[in-house]
Short mmCIF file of C-alpha atoms in Angstrom, two decimals:
data_model
loop_
_atom_site.label_atom_id
_atom_site.label_comp_id
_atom_site.label_asym_id
_atom_site.label_seq_id
_atom_site.Cartn_x
_atom_site.Cartn_y
_atom_site.Cartn_z
CA MET A 235 104.76 94.68 90.30
CA ALA A 236 106.30 95.33 93.72
CA GLU A 237 104.18 94.73 96.81
CA LEU A 238 104.01 95.62 100.48
CA VAL A 239 103.09 92.37 102.22
CA PHE A 240 102.37 91.86 105.92
CA PHE A 241 102.92 88.33 107.24
CA SER A 242 101.16 88.23 110.60
CA GLY A 243 100.37 85.85 113.41
CA THR A 244 100.89 85.23 117.09
CA MET A 245 104.24 84.52 118.69
CA ASP A 246 105.59 81.04 117.93
CA CYS A 247 103.96 80.78 114.49
CA GLY A 248 107.23 80.94 112.55
CA LYS A 249 107.35 84.55 111.34
CA SER A 250 111.08 85.04 111.83
CA THR A 251 111.81 81.59 110.43
CA LEU A 252 109.89 82.50 107.29
CA ALA A 253 111.72 85.82 107.06
CA LEU A 254 115.07 84.02 107.19
CA GLN A 255 113.93 81.45 104.62
CA MET A 256 112.67 84.18 102.30
CA ASP A 257 115.99 86.00 102.48
CA HIS A 258 117.82 82.74 101.75
CA ASN A 259 115.64 82.05 98.70
CA HIS A 260 116.21 85.53 97.28
CA ARG A 261 119.96 85.39 97.81
CA ALA A 262 120.10 81.96 96.18
CA ARG A 263 118.85 83.68 93.02
CA GLN A 264 121.49 86.42 93.30
CA ARG A 265 119.00 89.02 94.48
CA VAL A 266 120.27 91.64 96.93
CA GLY A 267 118.21 92.77 99.87
CA GLN A 268 118.28 94.61 103.15
CA ILE A 269 117.13 93.07 106.44
CA PHE A 270 115.70 95.14 109.29
CA THR A 271 114.47 94.26 112.76
CA LYS A 272 113.64 95.91 116.05
CA LEU A 273 113.92 94.65 119.63
CA ASP A 274 114.76 91.08 118.68
CA ARG A 275 114.93 88.87 121.78
CA MET A 276 118.54 87.90 120.88
CA GLY A 277 119.78 91.48 121.00
CA GLU A 278 120.48 94.42 118.73
CA SER A 279 121.01 94.17 114.97
CA VAL A 280 120.09 90.49 114.64
CA LEU A 281 117.11 88.66 113.19
CA SER A 282 116.69 85.36 115.02
CA SER A 283 114.34 82.41 115.00
CA ARG A 284 113.44 80.18 117.94
CA LEU A 285 114.70 77.29 115.81
CA GLY A 286 118.22 78.62 116.39
CA LEU A 287 118.75 80.38 113.04
CA SER A 288 119.89 83.99 112.88
CA THR A 289 121.42 86.62 110.61
CA GLN A 290 122.72 90.15 110.91
CA ALA A 291 120.19 92.93 110.40
CA HIS A 292 119.83 96.69 110.59
CA GLU A 293 118.37 97.75 113.93
CA VAL A 294 115.32 99.98 113.48
CA THR A 295 115.08 103.01 115.75
CA ASP A 296 112.19 105.45 115.83
CA GLU A 297 114.42 107.95 114.00
CA LEU A 298 115.30 105.64 111.09
CA ASP A 299 113.85 106.69 107.74
CA PHE A 300 113.48 103.71 105.39
CA TRP A 301 113.18 105.95 102.34
CA ASP A 302 116.46 107.73 103.11
CA VAL A 303 118.26 104.43 103.80
CA VAL A 304 117.17 102.82 100.54
CA VAL A 305 117.78 105.92 98.42
CA GLU A 306 121.28 106.28 99.91
CA HIS A 307 122.09 102.69 98.92
CA LEU A 308 120.80 103.25 95.39
CA THR A 309 122.62 106.55 94.89
CA HIS A 310 125.87 104.85 95.89
CA GLY A 311 125.40 102.29 93.17
CA GLN A 312 124.24 99.45 95.42
CA ARG A 313 121.42 97.14 94.43
CA VAL A 314 118.31 96.79 96.57
CA ASP A 315 115.87 94.22 95.21
CA TYR A 316 113.84 93.63 98.36
CA LEU A 317 113.44 94.52 102.02
CA ILE A 318 112.69 92.11 104.84
CA CYS A 319 111.35 93.85 107.93
CA ASP A 320 110.94 91.71 111.03
CA GLU A 321 109.18 92.76 114.27
CA ALA A 322 107.31 95.30 112.16
CA GLN A 323 104.67 95.75 114.85
CA PHE A 324 107.20 97.92 116.70
CA TYR A 325 107.71 100.32 113.76
CA THR A 326 106.05 103.72 113.78
CA GLY A 327 103.14 104.53 111.52
CA ALA A 328 105.37 106.97 109.63
CA GLN A 329 107.91 104.20 108.98
CA ILE A 330 105.21 101.96 107.49
CA GLU A 331 104.31 104.84 105.18
CA GLN A 332 107.97 105.10 104.18
CA LEU A 333 107.99 101.41 103.31
CA ALA A 334 104.87 101.87 101.18
CA ARG A 335 106.63 104.70 99.36
CA VAL A 336 109.64 102.44 98.70
CA VAL A 337 107.28 99.97 97.03
CA ASP A 338 105.31 102.52 95.02
CA GLU A 339 108.07 104.86 93.87
CA LEU A 340 111.11 102.58 93.70
CA GLY A 341 109.46 99.30 92.71
CA ILE A 342 111.12 97.36 95.55
CA ASP A 343 109.32 94.48 97.28
CA VAL A 344 108.84 94.94 101.02
CA ASN A 345 107.95 91.96 103.20
CA CYS A 346 106.99 92.76 106.79
CA PHE A 347 106.68 90.21 109.58
CA GLY A 348 105.09 90.80 112.95
CA ILE A 349 102.40 90.11 115.49
CA THR A 350 99.20 92.11 115.29
CA ALA A 351 98.05 92.71 118.86
CA ASP A 352 99.73 93.14 122.22
CA PHE A 353 99.08 91.36 125.52
CA ARG A 354 96.01 93.60 126.02
CA THR A 355 94.61 92.54 122.60
CA GLU A 356 95.23 96.07 121.28
CA LEU A 357 96.83 96.62 117.87
CA PHE A 358 100.45 97.71 117.74
CA PRO A 359 100.90 101.00 115.81
CA GLY A 360 103.01 99.36 113.10
CA ALA A 361 100.58 96.49 112.65
CA LYS A 362 97.62 98.85 112.49
CA ARG A 363 99.21 100.92 109.72
CA LEU A 364 100.19 97.79 107.83
CA PHE A 365 96.59 96.58 107.88
CA GLU A 366 95.62 99.95 106.42
CA LEU A 367 98.30 100.16 103.71
CA ALA A 368 99.56 96.68 102.80
CA ASP A 369 98.80 95.23 99.38
CA ARG A 370 98.33 91.86 101.08
CA VAL A 371 98.01 90.59 104.64
CA GLN A 372 98.91 86.95 104.97
CA VAL A 373 98.21 85.03 108.17
CA LEU A 374 100.82 82.34 108.63
CA GLN A 375 99.47 78.81 108.40
CA VAL A 376 101.76 77.27 111.02
CA ALA A 377 99.47 77.30 114.05
CA ALA A 378 100.90 78.21 117.42
CA LEU A 379 99.16 76.17 120.10
CA CYS A 380 97.69 77.06 123.46
CA TRP A 381 98.57 74.81 126.40
CA CYS A 382 95.18 73.13 125.91
CA GLY A 383 96.09 72.11 122.36
CA GLU A 384 93.78 74.54 120.57
CA ARG A 385 95.04 77.09 118.06
CA ALA A 386 96.54 80.06 119.90
CA THR A 387 95.15 83.44 118.89
CA HIS A 388 96.34 85.77 121.66
CA ASN A 389 99.66 86.80 123.17
CA ALA A 390 99.69 86.85 126.97
CA ARG A 391 102.25 88.58 129.21
CA ILE A 392 103.27 86.58 132.26
CA ILE A 393 105.01 88.13 135.27
CA ASP A 394 106.24 85.73 137.93
CA GLY A 395 103.89 83.08 136.57
CA VAL A 396 100.80 85.32 136.62
CA MET A 397 99.08 86.64 133.49
CA VAL A 398 98.70 90.43 133.46
CA VAL A 399 96.59 92.73 131.25
CA GLU A 400 97.98 96.10 132.33
CA GLY A 401 101.34 97.75 131.77
CA GLU A 402 103.50 99.28 129.06
CA GLN A 403 102.78 98.03 125.56
CA VAL A 404 106.37 97.06 124.77
CA VAL A 405 108.37 94.96 127.22
CA VAL A 406 110.83 92.58 125.59
CA GLY A 407 110.68 88.96 126.67
CA ASP A 408 110.53 85.45 125.25
CA THR A 409 107.70 82.97 125.05
CA ALA A 410 107.07 80.97 128.19
CA THR A 411 109.08 77.87 128.93
CA ALA A 412 108.81 75.28 131.67
CA THR A 413 110.33 77.63 134.21
CA GLU A 414 109.16 80.99 135.46
CA SER A 415 111.00 84.22 134.79
CA LEU A 416 110.29 87.83 135.65
CA VAL A 417 108.66 88.65 132.29
CA GLU A 418 107.73 86.08 129.69
CA TYR A 419 105.06 85.58 127.07
CA GLU A 420 102.72 82.73 126.28
CA VAL A 421 100.32 82.18 123.42
CA LEU A 422 96.77 81.25 124.42
CA CYS A 423 93.48 80.42 122.75
CA ARG A 424 90.78 83.06 123.22
CA ARG A 425 88.92 80.97 125.81
CA HIS A 426 91.90 80.73 128.15
CA TYR A 427 93.06 84.28 127.44
CA MET A 428 89.66 85.60 128.52
CA ARG A 429 89.87 83.46 131.67
CA ARG A 430 93.44 84.59 132.45
CA MET A 431 94.40 80.92 132.54
CA ASN A 432 98.00 80.52 131.40
CA SER A 433 99.75 77.16 131.67
CA HIS A 434 101.29 77.95 135.06
CA ALA A 435 97.90 78.86 136.54
CA ALA A 436 96.38 75.77 134.95
CA ARG A 437 98.94 73.52 136.63
CA LYS A 438 98.25 75.11 139.99
CA ALA A 439 94.51 74.53 139.50
CA SER A 440 94.96 70.92 138.41
CA VAL A 441 94.23 68.11 140.82
CA THR A 442 97.43 66.38 139.68
CA PRO A 443 100.61 67.88 138.18
CA ASP A 444 100.28 65.68 135.09
CA VAL A 445 96.75 66.65 134.00
CA LEU A 446 95.78 70.21 133.08
CA PRO A 447 92.19 71.34 133.72
CA PHE A 448 89.88 71.74 130.72
CA ASP A 449 86.67 72.19 132.73
CA LEU A 450 85.54 75.82 132.41
CA ASP A 451 84.41 75.77 136.05
CA VAL A 452 88.08 75.45 137.01
CA CYS A 453 89.00 78.58 135.04
CA PRO A 454 86.02 80.96 135.23
CA VAL A 455 85.91 84.35 133.53
CA PRO A 456 87.40 86.92 135.95
CA PRO A 457 85.12 89.79 137.02
CA ARG A 458 85.45 93.09 135.19
CA ALA A 459 87.61 95.67 136.90
#
């Protein structure tokens, strides 16, 4: 029986890598699928992994109707055995409902990949609807790590090295590297997310550049606004 499955996790936990691997496994068994993505960091109409792998994909706009796209392929005699939908958190609620209809009425497997919550810890619309409708929600077992070494559970937005908790929900950027950029993202454990202590701030608070602070007195909880 076909399923709507949501593979979720933070940034850096291997969602896009798994999506690419899943597509490879299906194609190796002569199955035919369609790949979709939205706002991939590598540009339009591409599904990419931070490991350097990528493939062409259909770019999802707010106007795209998954039901119409799949039915058009089928009515033109093309096979569609499965859908892989990356960055599904950016899809609209209506589009998640269309994907559920593809599963229920056409018997086509739909595998969605995406993060659950934004930099404010609020659910993305697509992720919220997937939690409500998916046959299964599977949290990826590859743990992304906070700078302190603990399992990362939250996505933080960093602007000029400073963690922010206000702003538009969707601003495309990549996960933080060793250098600062205008907008980047970093995965943090809950403790350091709540203390607004990203790796850049931790280095500034450290007594030496080689040792990051783990003492909670160094990174206290900020006062409520």
